[in-house]
Amino acid sequence: MISGRFLALASAMLTACAACFVTPAAALTIFVSGGAPAQGTPLLVEVAETGPVDNMALTWRGAPCPLRETAPGRYEALIGVDLMDAAGPGILAAESVAGGVRNRVEMPLSVVERDFPVQKMTLPAGMAEFDAPTLRRIGEEKKALDERFARVTVPILWTLPFLAPVEEFRPENFGSRRVINGEPRAPHTGVDIRLPEGTPVRAIAGGVVVLAAEQFFGGKSVVIDHGGAVFSLYYHLQRYSVEEGRRVARGETIGAVGATGRATGPHLHFGVRVPGGRVDPSLLFALPGKETAK
Ligand SMILES: [Zn+2]
């Protein structure tokens, strides 16, 4: 069902529809949570036809987005704008096929620039520069994770609302442009939550554990695949209590806050990836909720 908190961009839909073929019997509509998205924003999308369809597809800036059917002719998707994506216009497009008739609707969405903080850090040379074997390890770990993120699994296991990974969720530093020892480095793609070592960490939604291992940067790390290319990442854990391949439920304890890997003190590094990119987890918890969540 479409929540009252959804912003139904019907006028945008109608404008877009003026240029496309719409049969009188079928009306394809798109609903998006929120208005013009800023960099790093997750978006909940609902696509609806007036009746059952043979096929429905959704694309954002040309890339396909996995859909979940919620009722005949109705679908939902979680997508987002990567924190490094360029500001400017984008097209969210839905295409349905029903009884051999193709229907398409386009919704222009303008991505707004977000003012990310700059975080200047001074680290001992040993923490900021790495030898050849370490660089090789970092490269291999990144490649393995990127391959995993590129694999879209079904079924979609996430449900709304998402649950914060810790009880006291006070996120800091999303998207910080980091300068270490005077040199610009990769931005901070998640949030940090400072908490005492041993604080329980829980799964934000149902999913399958696809990584439970010691990583160079992340230390003891867990990554959960929630299906439909939605992933949650939990780093610097003191310990984890799940293994790869394990199905976890929303709210299940997966480990505890620690300071393993490249961490300057106990905290949880928490990140979220959706189709479209890496988004601000705090905005994920603000998405319109549904009572059906487990
Ligand atoms: Zn972090």
Coordinates of C-alpha atoms and ligand atoms in Angstrom, one line a residue:
M1 CA 0.0 0.0 0.0
I2 CA 1.1 3.5 -0.6
S3 CA 1.7 5.3 2.6
G4 CA 0.4 8.8 3.3
R5 CA 3.9 9.9 3.7
F6 CA 4.7 9.2 0.1
L7 CA 5.0 12.2 -2.1
A8 CA 3.0 11.2 -5.2
L9 CA 4.6 13.1 -8.1
A10 CA 1.5 12.8 -10.2
S11 CA 2.0 16.0 -12.1
A12 CA 5.5 15.0 -13.1
M13 CA 4.1 11.7 -14.2
L14 CA 1.4 13.3 -16.3
T15 CA 3.9 15.7 -17.9
A16 CA 6.1 12.8 -18.8
C17 CA 3.2 10.8 -20.0
A18 CA 2.2 13.4 -22.5
A19 CA 5.1 12.2 -24.6
C20 CA 4.4 8.5 -24.3
F21 CA 1.7 6.1 -25.3
V22 CA -0.9 5.4 -22.6
T23 CA -3.8 3.1 -23.3
P24 CA -7.1 4.2 -21.7
A25 CA -7.4 0.9 -19.9
A26 CA -3.9 1.1 -18.3
A27 CA -2.2 3.9 -16.4
L28 CA 1.3 3.5 -15.3
T29 CA 2.3 5.6 -12.3
I30 CA 5.5 6.1 -10.2
F31 CA 5.5 7.2 -6.6
V32 CA 8.7 8.3 -4.9
S33 CA 9.4 9.0 -1.2
G34 CA 10.7 12.5 -0.7
G35 CA 11.3 15.3 -3.2
A36 CA 14.5 16.1 -5.2
P37 CA 17.1 13.7 -3.7
A38 CA 20.5 14.9 -2.5
Q39 CA 23.7 12.9 -3.0
G40 CA 23.6 9.8 -0.7
T41 CA 19.8 9.6 -0.4
P42 CA 17.9 6.3 -0.5
L43 CA 14.5 6.4 -2.3
L44 CA 11.6 4.1 -1.9
V45 CA 9.8 3.8 -5.2
E46 CA 6.4 2.3 -5.9
V47 CA 5.3 1.5 -9.5
A48 CA 1.7 0.7 -10.2
E49 CA -0.5 -0.3 -13.2
T50 CA -4.2 -0.5 -13.0
G51 CA -4.2 -4.2 -13.5
P52 CA -1.9 -7.2 -13.7
V53 CA 1.1 -7.0 -16.1
D54 CA 3.2 -9.5 -17.9
N55 CA 6.4 -7.6 -17.2
M56 CA 7.5 -4.5 -15.3
A57 CA 10.9 -2.9 -15.3
L58 CA 12.4 0.1 -13.5
T59 CA 15.5 2.1 -14.4
W60 CA 17.3 4.9 -12.6
R61 CA 19.7 7.0 -14.7
G62 CA 19.7 4.1 -17.2
A63 CA 20.6 1.3 -14.7
P64 CA 18.0 -1.5 -14.0
C65 CA 16.6 -1.6 -10.5
P66 CA 15.2 -4.9 -9.0
L67 CA 11.5 -4.7 -8.2
R68 CA 9.3 -6.7 -5.8
E69 CA 5.7 -7.4 -6.6
T70 CA 3.5 -6.4 -3.7
A71 CA 0.1 -6.9 -5.4
P72 CA -1.0 -7.6 -9.0
G73 CA 0.4 -4.7 -11.1
R74 CA 2.1 -3.1 -8.1
Y75 CA 5.8 -3.1 -7.4
E76 CA 8.3 -1.5 -5.0
A77 CA 12.0 -0.9 -5.1
L78 CA 14.7 0.6 -2.9
I79 CA 17.2 2.6 -4.9
G80 CA 19.5 5.5 -4.2
V81 CA 21.9 8.2 -5.3
D82 CA 25.5 7.4 -4.5
L83 CA 27.2 9.9 -2.3
M84 CA 29.8 10.5 -5.1
D85 CA 27.2 10.8 -8.0
A86 CA 27.1 14.1 -9.9
A87 CA 24.3 16.5 -9.0
G88 CA 21.9 17.3 -11.8
P89 CA 19.1 15.8 -13.7
G90 CA 18.3 12.0 -13.8
I91 CA 15.4 10.0 -15.1
L92 CA 13.5 7.4 -13.2
A93 CA 11.6 5.3 -15.8
A94 CA 9.1 2.5 -15.5
E95 CA 8.1 0.2 -18.3
S96 CA 5.2 -2.3 -18.3
V97 CA 4.0 -4.9 -20.7
A98 CA 0.4 -6.0 -20.4
G99 CA -1.4 -8.0 -23.0
G100 CA 1.2 -7.1 -25.6
V101 CA 0.9 -3.4 -25.0
R102 CA 4.1 -1.6 -23.8
N103 CA 3.6 1.4 -21.5
R104 CA 6.4 3.7 -20.3
V105 CA 6.5 6.6 -17.9
E106 CA 9.4 8.8 -17.0
M107 CA 9.9 10.9 -13.9
P108 CA 12.6 13.5 -14.0
L109 CA 14.4 13.7 -10.6
S110 CA 17.1 16.4 -10.1
V111 CA 19.9 15.3 -7.8
V112 CA 20.9 18.1 -5.4
E113 CA 24.5 18.6 -4.2
R114 CA 25.0 17.8 -0.5
D115 CA 27.5 19.7 1.5
F116 CA 29.7 17.0 3.1
P117 CA 32.0 17.8 6.0
V118 CA 35.8 17.7 5.5
Q119 CA 37.5 15.6 8.1
K120 CA 41.3 16.3 8.5
M121 CA 43.2 13.5 10.2
T122 CA 46.9 13.2 11.2
L123 CA 48.0 9.6 11.5
P124 CA 51.4 8.0 12.1
A125 CA 53.1 7.1 8.8
G126 CA 52.6 3.4 9.5
M127 CA 48.8 3.8 9.7
A128 CA 48.6 5.9 6.5
E129 CA 51.1 4.2 4.2
F130 CA 51.2 0.5 3.3
D131 CA 53.8 -1.9 2.1
A132 CA 53.3 -4.1 -1.1
P133 CA 51.8 -7.2 0.6
T134 CA 49.3 -5.0 2.5
L135 CA 48.4 -3.1 -0.6
R136 CA 47.8 -6.5 -2.3
R137 CA 45.6 -7.7 0.5
I138 CA 43.6 -4.4 0.5
G139 CA 43.1 -4.8 -3.3
E140 CA 42.0 -8.4 -3.0
E141 CA 39.5 -7.6 -0.2
K142 CA 38.0 -4.7 -2.2
K143 CA 37.7 -6.8 -5.4
A144 CA 35.9 -9.7 -3.6
L145 CA 33.4 -7.3 -2.0
D146 CA 32.8 -5.4 -5.3
E147 CA 32.1 -8.7 -7.0
R148 CA 29.6 -9.5 -4.3
F149 CA 27.9 -6.1 -4.5
A150 CA 27.5 -6.6 -8.3
R151 CA 25.5 -9.9 -7.8
V152 CA 21.8 -9.2 -7.5
T153 CA 20.1 -11.9 -5.5
V154 CA 16.5 -12.8 -5.2
P155 CA 14.2 -12.9 -3.4
I156 CA 14.1 -9.5 -1.8
L157 CA 14.3 -10.1 2.0
W158 CA 14.3 -6.6 3.4
T159 CA 11.1 -5.2 4.9
L160 CA 10.1 -1.8 6.1
P161 CA 10.9 -0.2 8.5
F162 CA 14.6 -1.0 8.7
L163 CA 15.9 -1.4 12.3
A164 CA 18.9 0.6 13.5
P165 CA 21.9 -1.6 14.0
V166 CA 22.4 -0.5 17.6
E167 CA 19.9 0.7 20.2
E168 CA 21.6 4.1 20.6
F169 CA 22.0 5.1 17.0
R170 CA 24.0 8.4 16.9
P171 CA 25.5 8.4 13.4
E172 CA 28.5 10.6 12.6
N173 CA 30.6 11.5 9.6
F174 CA 28.5 10.2 6.6
G175 CA 30.2 11.2 3.4
S176 CA 33.1 13.1 5.0
R177 CA 35.7 14.0 2.5
R178 CA 38.8 12.8 4.3
V179 CA 42.2 14.4 4.2
I180 CA 44.9 12.2 5.9
N181 CA 48.3 13.8 6.6
G182 CA 47.4 16.5 4.1
E183 CA 46.4 14.1 1.2
P184 CA 42.8 13.7 0.0
R185 CA 41.6 10.2 0.4
A186 CA 38.4 8.2 -0.4
P187 CA 35.3 9.6 1.3
H188 CA 33.8 8.0 4.3
T189 CA 31.0 5.9 2.8
G190 CA 29.1 5.0 5.9
V191 CA 28.5 6.3 9.4
D192 CA 30.4 5.8 12.7
I193 CA 28.6 5.2 15.9
R194 CA 30.7 5.6 19.0
L195 CA 29.7 3.0 21.6
P196 CA 31.4 0.9 24.3
E197 CA 33.1 -2.2 23.3
G198 CA 30.8 -5.2 23.5
T199 CA 27.5 -3.3 22.7
P200 CA 25.3 -5.8 20.7
V201 CA 25.0 -5.2 17.0
R202 CA 21.9 -6.4 15.1
A203 CA 20.7 -7.0 11.6
I204 CA 18.7 -4.1 10.2
A205 CA 16.5 -6.4 8.1
G206 CA 16.3 -10.1 7.1
G207 CA 19.0 -11.3 4.8
V208 CA 21.9 -13.7 4.2
V209 CA 25.4 -13.2 5.6
V210 CA 27.8 -12.9 2.6
L211 CA 30.9 -11.8 4.6
A212 CA 31.9 -12.7 8.1
A213 CA 35.7 -12.3 8.1
E214 CA 38.7 -10.3 9.3
Q215 CA 39.4 -7.5 6.8
F216 CA 42.4 -5.1 6.8
F217 CA 40.5 -1.9 7.1
G218 CA 37.2 -3.1 8.6
G219 CA 38.7 -5.6 11.1
K220 CA 36.1 -8.2 12.0
S221 CA 33.4 -7.4 9.4
V222 CA 30.0 -8.6 8.6
V223 CA 28.1 -7.9 5.3
I224 CA 24.4 -8.9 4.9
D225 CA 22.8 -9.3 1.5
H226 CA 19.1 -8.3 1.9
G227 CA 18.3 -9.2 -1.7
G228 CA 17.6 -6.9 -4.7
A229 CA 21.2 -5.5 -4.4
V230 CA 20.6 -4.0 -1.0
F231 CA 23.4 -4.7 1.5
S232 CA 24.3 -3.6 5.0
L233 CA 27.9 -3.5 6.3
Y234 CA 29.1 -3.7 9.9
Y235 CA 32.8 -3.1 10.6
H236 CA 35.4 -3.0 13.5
L237 CA 33.4 -5.6 15.4
Q238 CA 34.9 -7.1 18.6
R239 CA 33.5 -10.4 17.5
Y240 CA 30.8 -11.7 15.2
S241 CA 28.3 -14.5 15.9
V242 CA 27.3 -15.4 12.4
E243 CA 29.0 -17.3 9.5
E244 CA 28.8 -16.8 5.8
G245 CA 25.7 -18.3 4.2
R246 CA 23.7 -18.0 7.4
R247 CA 20.1 -16.6 7.0
V248 CA 19.5 -13.9 9.6
A249 CA 16.3 -12.3 10.8
R250 CA 15.6 -8.6 11.3
G251 CA 16.9 -7.7 14.8
E252 CA 19.0 -10.8 15.2
T253 CA 22.3 -10.1 17.1
I254 CA 25.2 -10.6 14.6
G255 CA 28.1 -9.4 16.8
A256 CA 29.4 -6.7 19.1
V257 CA 31.0 -3.3 18.8
G258 CA 34.8 -3.3 18.9
A259 CA 37.9 -1.5 17.6
T260 CA 39.4 -4.2 15.2
G261 CA 41.0 -3.2 11.9
R262 CA 41.9 0.4 11.2
A263 CA 40.0 2.0 14.1
T264 CA 41.2 4.6 16.4
G265 CA 38.7 3.6 19.2
P266 CA 35.6 1.5 19.8
H267 CA 32.9 2.3 17.3
L268 CA 30.6 0.6 14.8
H269 CA 31.2 1.6 11.2
F270 CA 27.9 1.0 9.5
G271 CA 27.2 1.3 5.7
V272 CA 24.3 0.7 3.3
R273 CA 24.4 0.0 -0.4
V274 CA 21.3 0.0 -2.6
P275 CA 20.9 -0.1 -6.4
G276 CA 22.4 3.3 -7.4
G277 CA 25.1 3.4 -4.7
R278 CA 26.1 4.0 -1.2
V279 CA 23.6 6.0 0.8
D280 CA 23.2 7.7 4.2
P281 CA 21.9 5.0 6.6
S282 CA 20.2 7.5 8.8
L283 CA 17.9 8.4 5.9
L284 CA 17.1 4.7 5.4
F285 CA 15.5 4.6 8.8
A286 CA 13.3 7.6 7.9
L287 CA 11.7 5.8 4.9
P288 CA 7.9 5.4 5.2
G289 CA 7.3 2.3 7.4
K290 CA 4.9 -0.5 6.9
E291 CA 3.1 -2.4 9.6
T292 CA 3.8 -5.7 8.0
A293 CA 7.5 -5.7 9.0
K294 CA 8.6 -8.7 11.1
Ligands
ZN1 ZN 33.8 4.6 9.6

